Coordinates of C-alpha atoms in Angstrom, one line a residue:
M2 CA 9.0 -4.1 -33.1
N3 CA 9.2 -5.3 -29.2
V4 CA 7.6 -9.4 -29.7
V5 CA 5.7 -8.8 -25.8
R6 CA 4.3 -5.6 -27.4
F7 CA 3.5 -6.4 -30.8
F8 CA 1.5 -9.5 -28.7
W9 CA 0.1 -8.1 -26.3
R10 CA -1.1 -5.5 -29.6
S11 CA -2.3 -8.4 -30.8
L12 CA -4.3 -9.7 -28.5
A13 CA -5.8 -7.0 -27.2
L14 CA -7.3 -6.1 -31.4
A15 CA -8.6 -9.8 -30.6
V16 CA -10.8 -9.3 -27.5
L17 CA -11.3 -5.9 -26.5
V18 CA -14.5 -5.1 -27.1
S19 CA -16.1 -2.6 -29.1
L20 CA -18.8 0.2 -27.7
S21 CA -21.1 0.5 -30.8
P22 CA -24.0 -1.9 -30.0
L23 CA -23.9 -0.7 -25.9
S24 CA -26.9 -0.6 -24.9
P25 CA -28.0 1.5 -22.3
L26 CA -29.2 -1.8 -20.5
S27 CA -25.1 -2.5 -20.0
T28 CA -24.9 0.7 -18.0
A29 CA -24.3 0.5 -13.7
L30 CA -24.9 3.6 -12.2
A31 CA -27.1 4.9 -9.8
Q32 CA -28.4 6.6 -12.3
D33 CA -27.9 7.2 -16.3
P34 CA -25.0 9.7 -17.3
T35 CA -26.3 12.5 -19.2
Q36 CA -25.2 13.1 -22.8
S37 CA -22.2 15.2 -22.5
E38 CA -20.9 13.1 -19.6
I39 CA -21.4 9.7 -22.7
A40 CA -20.1 11.8 -24.7
E41 CA -16.6 12.2 -23.3
A42 CA -17.7 8.8 -22.4
R43 CA -17.3 8.0 -25.4
A44 CA -14.1 9.5 -26.4
L45 CA -12.0 8.3 -23.4
F46 CA -13.0 5.4 -24.8
M47 CA -12.0 5.8 -28.2
A48 CA -8.7 7.2 -26.5
G49 CA -8.1 3.8 -25.2
Q50 CA -8.4 2.0 -27.8
A51 CA -6.5 4.8 -29.1
A52 CA -3.9 4.1 -26.9
V53 CA -3.6 0.4 -27.3
D54 CA -3.3 0.1 -30.9
S55 CA 0.1 1.7 -29.5
G56 CA 1.3 0.2 -26.3
R57 CA 0.9 2.1 -23.7
W58 CA -1.1 0.4 -21.4
A59 CA -0.6 3.0 -19.1
D60 CA -3.0 5.9 -21.0
A61 CA -5.7 3.6 -22.2
V62 CA -6.1 2.1 -17.2
D63 CA -6.2 6.4 -17.3
S64 CA -9.2 6.4 -20.4
F65 CA -11.0 3.2 -19.7
S66 CA -11.8 3.3 -16.1
R67 CA -12.4 7.5 -16.5
A68 CA -15.4 6.0 -20.2
Y69 CA -16.1 3.8 -17.2
D70 CA -16.5 5.8 -14.1
L71 CA -18.8 8.5 -15.4
S72 CA -20.6 5.3 -18.0
G73 CA -21.2 2.7 -16.4
V74 CA -20.9 0.9 -19.5
A75 CA -19.2 -2.3 -19.2
A76 CA -16.8 -3.1 -22.3
A77 CA -15.2 0.3 -20.8
L78 CA -14.5 -2.6 -17.4
Y79 CA -13.4 -4.8 -19.4
N80 CA -11.4 -3.3 -21.4
L81 CA -9.5 -2.5 -17.8
G82 CA -9.1 -5.1 -16.8
F83 CA -7.0 -6.3 -19.9
A84 CA -5.2 -2.9 -19.5
Y85 CA -3.9 -3.5 -16.1
R86 CA -3.2 -8.0 -17.0
A87 CA -1.5 -6.5 -19.5
L88 CA 0.4 -4.6 -17.4
G89 CA 1.1 -6.8 -14.9
R90 CA -1.1 -4.5 -12.4
H91 CA -3.1 -8.5 -11.2
V92 CA -4.6 -8.0 -8.8
E93 CA -6.6 -4.8 -10.1
A94 CA -7.2 -6.2 -12.9
R95 CA -9.2 -9.1 -11.6
D96 CA -11.3 -7.0 -9.4
A97 CA -12.1 -4.9 -12.8
F98 CA -13.2 -9.2 -13.8
D99 CA -15.0 -9.7 -10.8
G100 CA -16.8 -6.7 -10.5
L101 CA -17.2 -7.4 -14.4
L102 CA -18.6 -10.4 -13.5
E103 CA -20.5 -9.4 -10.5
D104 CA -22.5 -5.8 -11.8
H105 CA -23.6 -6.7 -14.9
P106 CA -24.6 -10.1 -14.8
R107 CA -26.2 -9.7 -18.6
F108 CA -23.3 -8.3 -20.6
D109 CA -22.2 -10.4 -23.7
R110 CA -22.0 -14.2 -22.9
Q111 CA -19.1 -15.3 -24.3
K112 CA -17.2 -11.6 -23.3
R113 CA -18.5 -12.9 -19.8
R114 CA -16.7 -16.3 -20.2
E115 CA -13.2 -15.0 -21.5
A116 CA -13.3 -11.7 -18.2
R117 CA -13.7 -14.4 -15.4
R118 CA -10.6 -16.7 -17.3
Y119 CA -8.9 -14.0 -17.1
R120 CA -9.9 -13.7 -13.6
D121 CA -8.5 -16.7 -12.6
E122 CA -5.4 -16.3 -14.2
S123 CA -4.8 -13.1 -13.1
A124 CA -5.7 -14.1 -9.3
G125 CA -3.4 -16.8 -9.7
R126 CA -0.6 -14.0 -9.5
V127 CA -1.6 -12.4 -6.7
G128 CA 1.1 -13.0 -3.8
Q129 CA -0.6 -12.8 -0.4
V130 CA 2.4 -12.1 2.6
T131 CA 0.4 -12.5 6.3
L132 CA 1.6 -10.6 9.2
S133 CA 1.6 -12.1 12.3
G134 CA 1.8 -10.5 15.6
L135 CA 0.1 -7.5 14.7
D136 CA -2.0 -7.2 18.5
E137 CA -5.3 -7.2 18.2
N138 CA -6.0 -4.2 20.6
R139 CA -4.6 -1.9 17.9
R140 CA -4.6 0.4 14.7
Y141 CA -1.2 -0.3 12.5
L142 CA -0.4 2.0 9.6
L143 CA 0.9 0.0 6.6
R144 CA 2.2 1.1 3.6
F145 CA 2.5 -1.2 0.4
D146 CA 4.9 -0.2 -2.1
G147 CA 4.3 3.8 -0.4
Q148 CA 0.2 3.1 -1.2
A149 CA -1.3 3.2 2.3
V150 CA -2.8 -0.3 3.5
A151 CA -6.3 -0.2 5.4
D152 CA -6.3 -1.9 8.9
D153 CA -9.8 -3.9 10.4
G154 CA -8.8 -5.5 12.8
T155 CA -8.5 -8.9 11.3
R156 CA -5.7 -10.9 12.3
P157 CA -3.4 -12.4 10.8
L158 CA -3.8 -9.6 8.7
V159 CA -3.0 -10.6 5.0
V160 CA -2.0 -7.8 2.0
E161 CA -1.5 -9.3 -1.8
G162 CA 0.7 -7.6 -3.8
D163 CA 1.9 -8.5 -7.9
P164 CA 4.5 -10.2 -8.2
G165 CA 7.9 -8.4 -8.0
A166 CA 9.9 -6.5 -5.6
H167 CA 8.1 -4.9 -2.8
T168 CA 8.7 -2.6 0.8
L169 CA 6.2 -2.8 3.8
T170 CA 6.9 -0.2 6.0
V171 CA 4.4 -0.8 10.2
R172 CA 3.8 1.4 12.3
T173 CA 2.0 2.4 15.1
P174 CA 2.4 5.6 18.7
G175 CA 5.8 4.1 20.5
F176 CA 7.2 1.1 18.7
V177 CA 10.0 1.7 16.2
P178 CA 8.8 1.1 12.4
F179 CA 8.9 -2.6 10.8
V180 CA 10.5 -2.5 7.5
W181 CA 9.6 -5.2 5.3
E182 CA 11.3 -5.9 1.1
E183 CA 11.5 -9.1 -0.5
E184 CA 10.3 -9.9 -3.5
L185 CA 6.8 -11.5 -4.4
R186 CA 6.6 -15.1 -7.2
D187 CA 3.9 -16.0 -9.3
G188 CA 1.5 -16.6 -6.8
Q189 CA 3.5 -16.6 -3.6
Q190 CA 2.3 -17.0 0.0
I191 CA 4.2 -16.0 2.6
T192 CA 4.6 -15.2 6.2
V193 CA 6.0 -12.6 8.2
D194 CA 6.4 -12.2 11.9
V195 CA 6.7 -8.5 12.2
E196 CA 8.7 -8.0 15.3
M197 CA 8.5 -3.9 16.6
D198 CA 10.9 -2.4 19.0
E199 CA 8.9 -0.1 21.6
I200 CA 10.7 2.6 21.4
Q201 CA 13.5 3.9 24.7
V202 CA 12.6 7.9 25.7
A203 CA 15.0 9.2 28.4
V204 CA 12.9 10.9 31.0
V205 CA 14.4 13.4 33.8
G206 CA 13.7 11.7 37.9
G207 CA 12.6 14.2 40.6
G208 CA 15.8 13.4 42.0
G209 CA 17.9 14.3 38.7
A210 CA 18.0 11.0 37.3
V211 CA 17.9 10.5 33.7
G212 CA 16.9 6.7 32.0
G213 CA 14.8 5.0 29.4
G214 CA 11.8 3.9 29.8
A215 CA 10.8 3.2 33.4
G216 CA 13.5 5.6 34.3
A217 CA 16.2 2.4 36.6
G218 CA 18.9 1.2 35.2
S219 CA 20.4 4.1 32.9
G220 CA 21.5 7.4 33.3
L221 CA 22.4 9.4 36.8
G222 CA 21.1 6.9 39.0
G223 CA 20.7 7.5 42.6
G224 CA 20.1 11.4 42.2
T225 CA 23.8 12.0 43.9
E226 CA 25.3 12.9 40.3
Q227 CA 23.9 16.7 38.4
P228 CA 23.8 17.8 34.6
E229 CA 26.7 18.9 33.1
V230 CA 26.1 22.4 32.8
D231 CA 27.9 25.8 30.7
E232 CA 29.7 28.3 32.6
G233 CA 27.1 30.8 33.0
G234 CA 25.0 27.8 35.2
F235 CA 23.0 26.2 32.2
P236 CA 22.4 23.3 31.6
W237 CA 23.3 21.7 28.2
W238 CA 20.1 20.2 28.5
G239 CA 18.9 23.4 28.0
W240 CA 20.3 24.2 25.1
V241 CA 19.2 21.7 23.3
I242 CA 16.3 22.6 24.9
I243 CA 15.7 25.3 22.7
G244 CA 17.9 25.0 20.0
A245 CA 14.8 22.1 19.1
V246 CA 12.2 25.2 19.6
V247 CA 13.8 27.3 17.1
V248 CA 14.6 25.0 13.8
G249 CA 10.5 24.1 14.5
G250 CA 10.1 27.5 15.2
G251 CA 12.2 28.0 11.2
L252 CA 10.9 24.7 9.5
A253 CA 6.9 26.1 10.3
A254 CA 8.0 29.4 9.1
Y255 CA 9.3 27.6 5.7
F256 CA 5.8 26.0 4.8
I257 CA 4.1 29.0 6.0
I258 CA 6.5 31.4 3.3
N259 CA 6.2 28.4 1.0
G260 CA 2.8 27.0 1.2
E261 CA 2.4 26.8 -2.3
M262 CA 4.9 24.0 -2.8
Q263 CA 2.8 21.0 -3.4
L264 CA 4.7 17.8 -2.0
Q265 CA 3.7 15.2 -4.9
G266 CA 6.2 12.4 -5.2
E267 CA 8.1 14.0 -7.7
S268 CA 8.8 16.5 -5.9
D269 CA 12.3 16.8 -4.4
R270 CA 11.2 17.7 -1.1
V271 CA 8.9 14.6 0.2
Y272 CA 9.0 13.8 4.3
D273 CA 7.8 10.4 5.9
L274 CA 5.5 12.0 8.8

């Protein structure tokens, strides 16, 4: 058996909380769960423990998370935080233990001390990327490893990540997307200066001039030259526009015809909108 896997399995068997001693006072739901929800949560809890026993930590996360959503039982949240920690997902582990400590003050005192220690260990491994240069009057679309990050207007904006390689993209209308790719070390804090170039769009002026942005300095100057035309007297850019319409219409028709296709991460057709 892999040494690391054996270590985590042995540690988990020692620290995971059993469901048997729990009381209704250990739940954090707005209303008491139904009997069917309790039964389902118990089955999920046991499935999570079985997943830990066999080293299937991702399955354990899924089971404990669903068990907690159904029951609000503190033990499920404790075990969820531990499973996140075993996977190296320290941001989520820290947040799970924070939720346990805040929402379950009557949880077992010894387990609360352990949860605080695990929480601090995971928090110490979370890296931070501080984004400077963002306009406070704009809102940006950010994705960190493909996951959306909310831009709440805070400047500078801080994005958290686990140790490892990451990709961050920043988008805003009218500007070329900014892409940052780098590896974060345990607890590393870095500052990234976000510099975004404005997209230059060619426009046709009243005198037939073509230019970028405001129309100055590029394209056909002074209106003395005319756009190139084909033998039939039709401007070349007219064919470009017609072609775009035809292609666009075909693409729209494709999605209508193939509407049942779900563009998921596993699909061959993933579009970055």
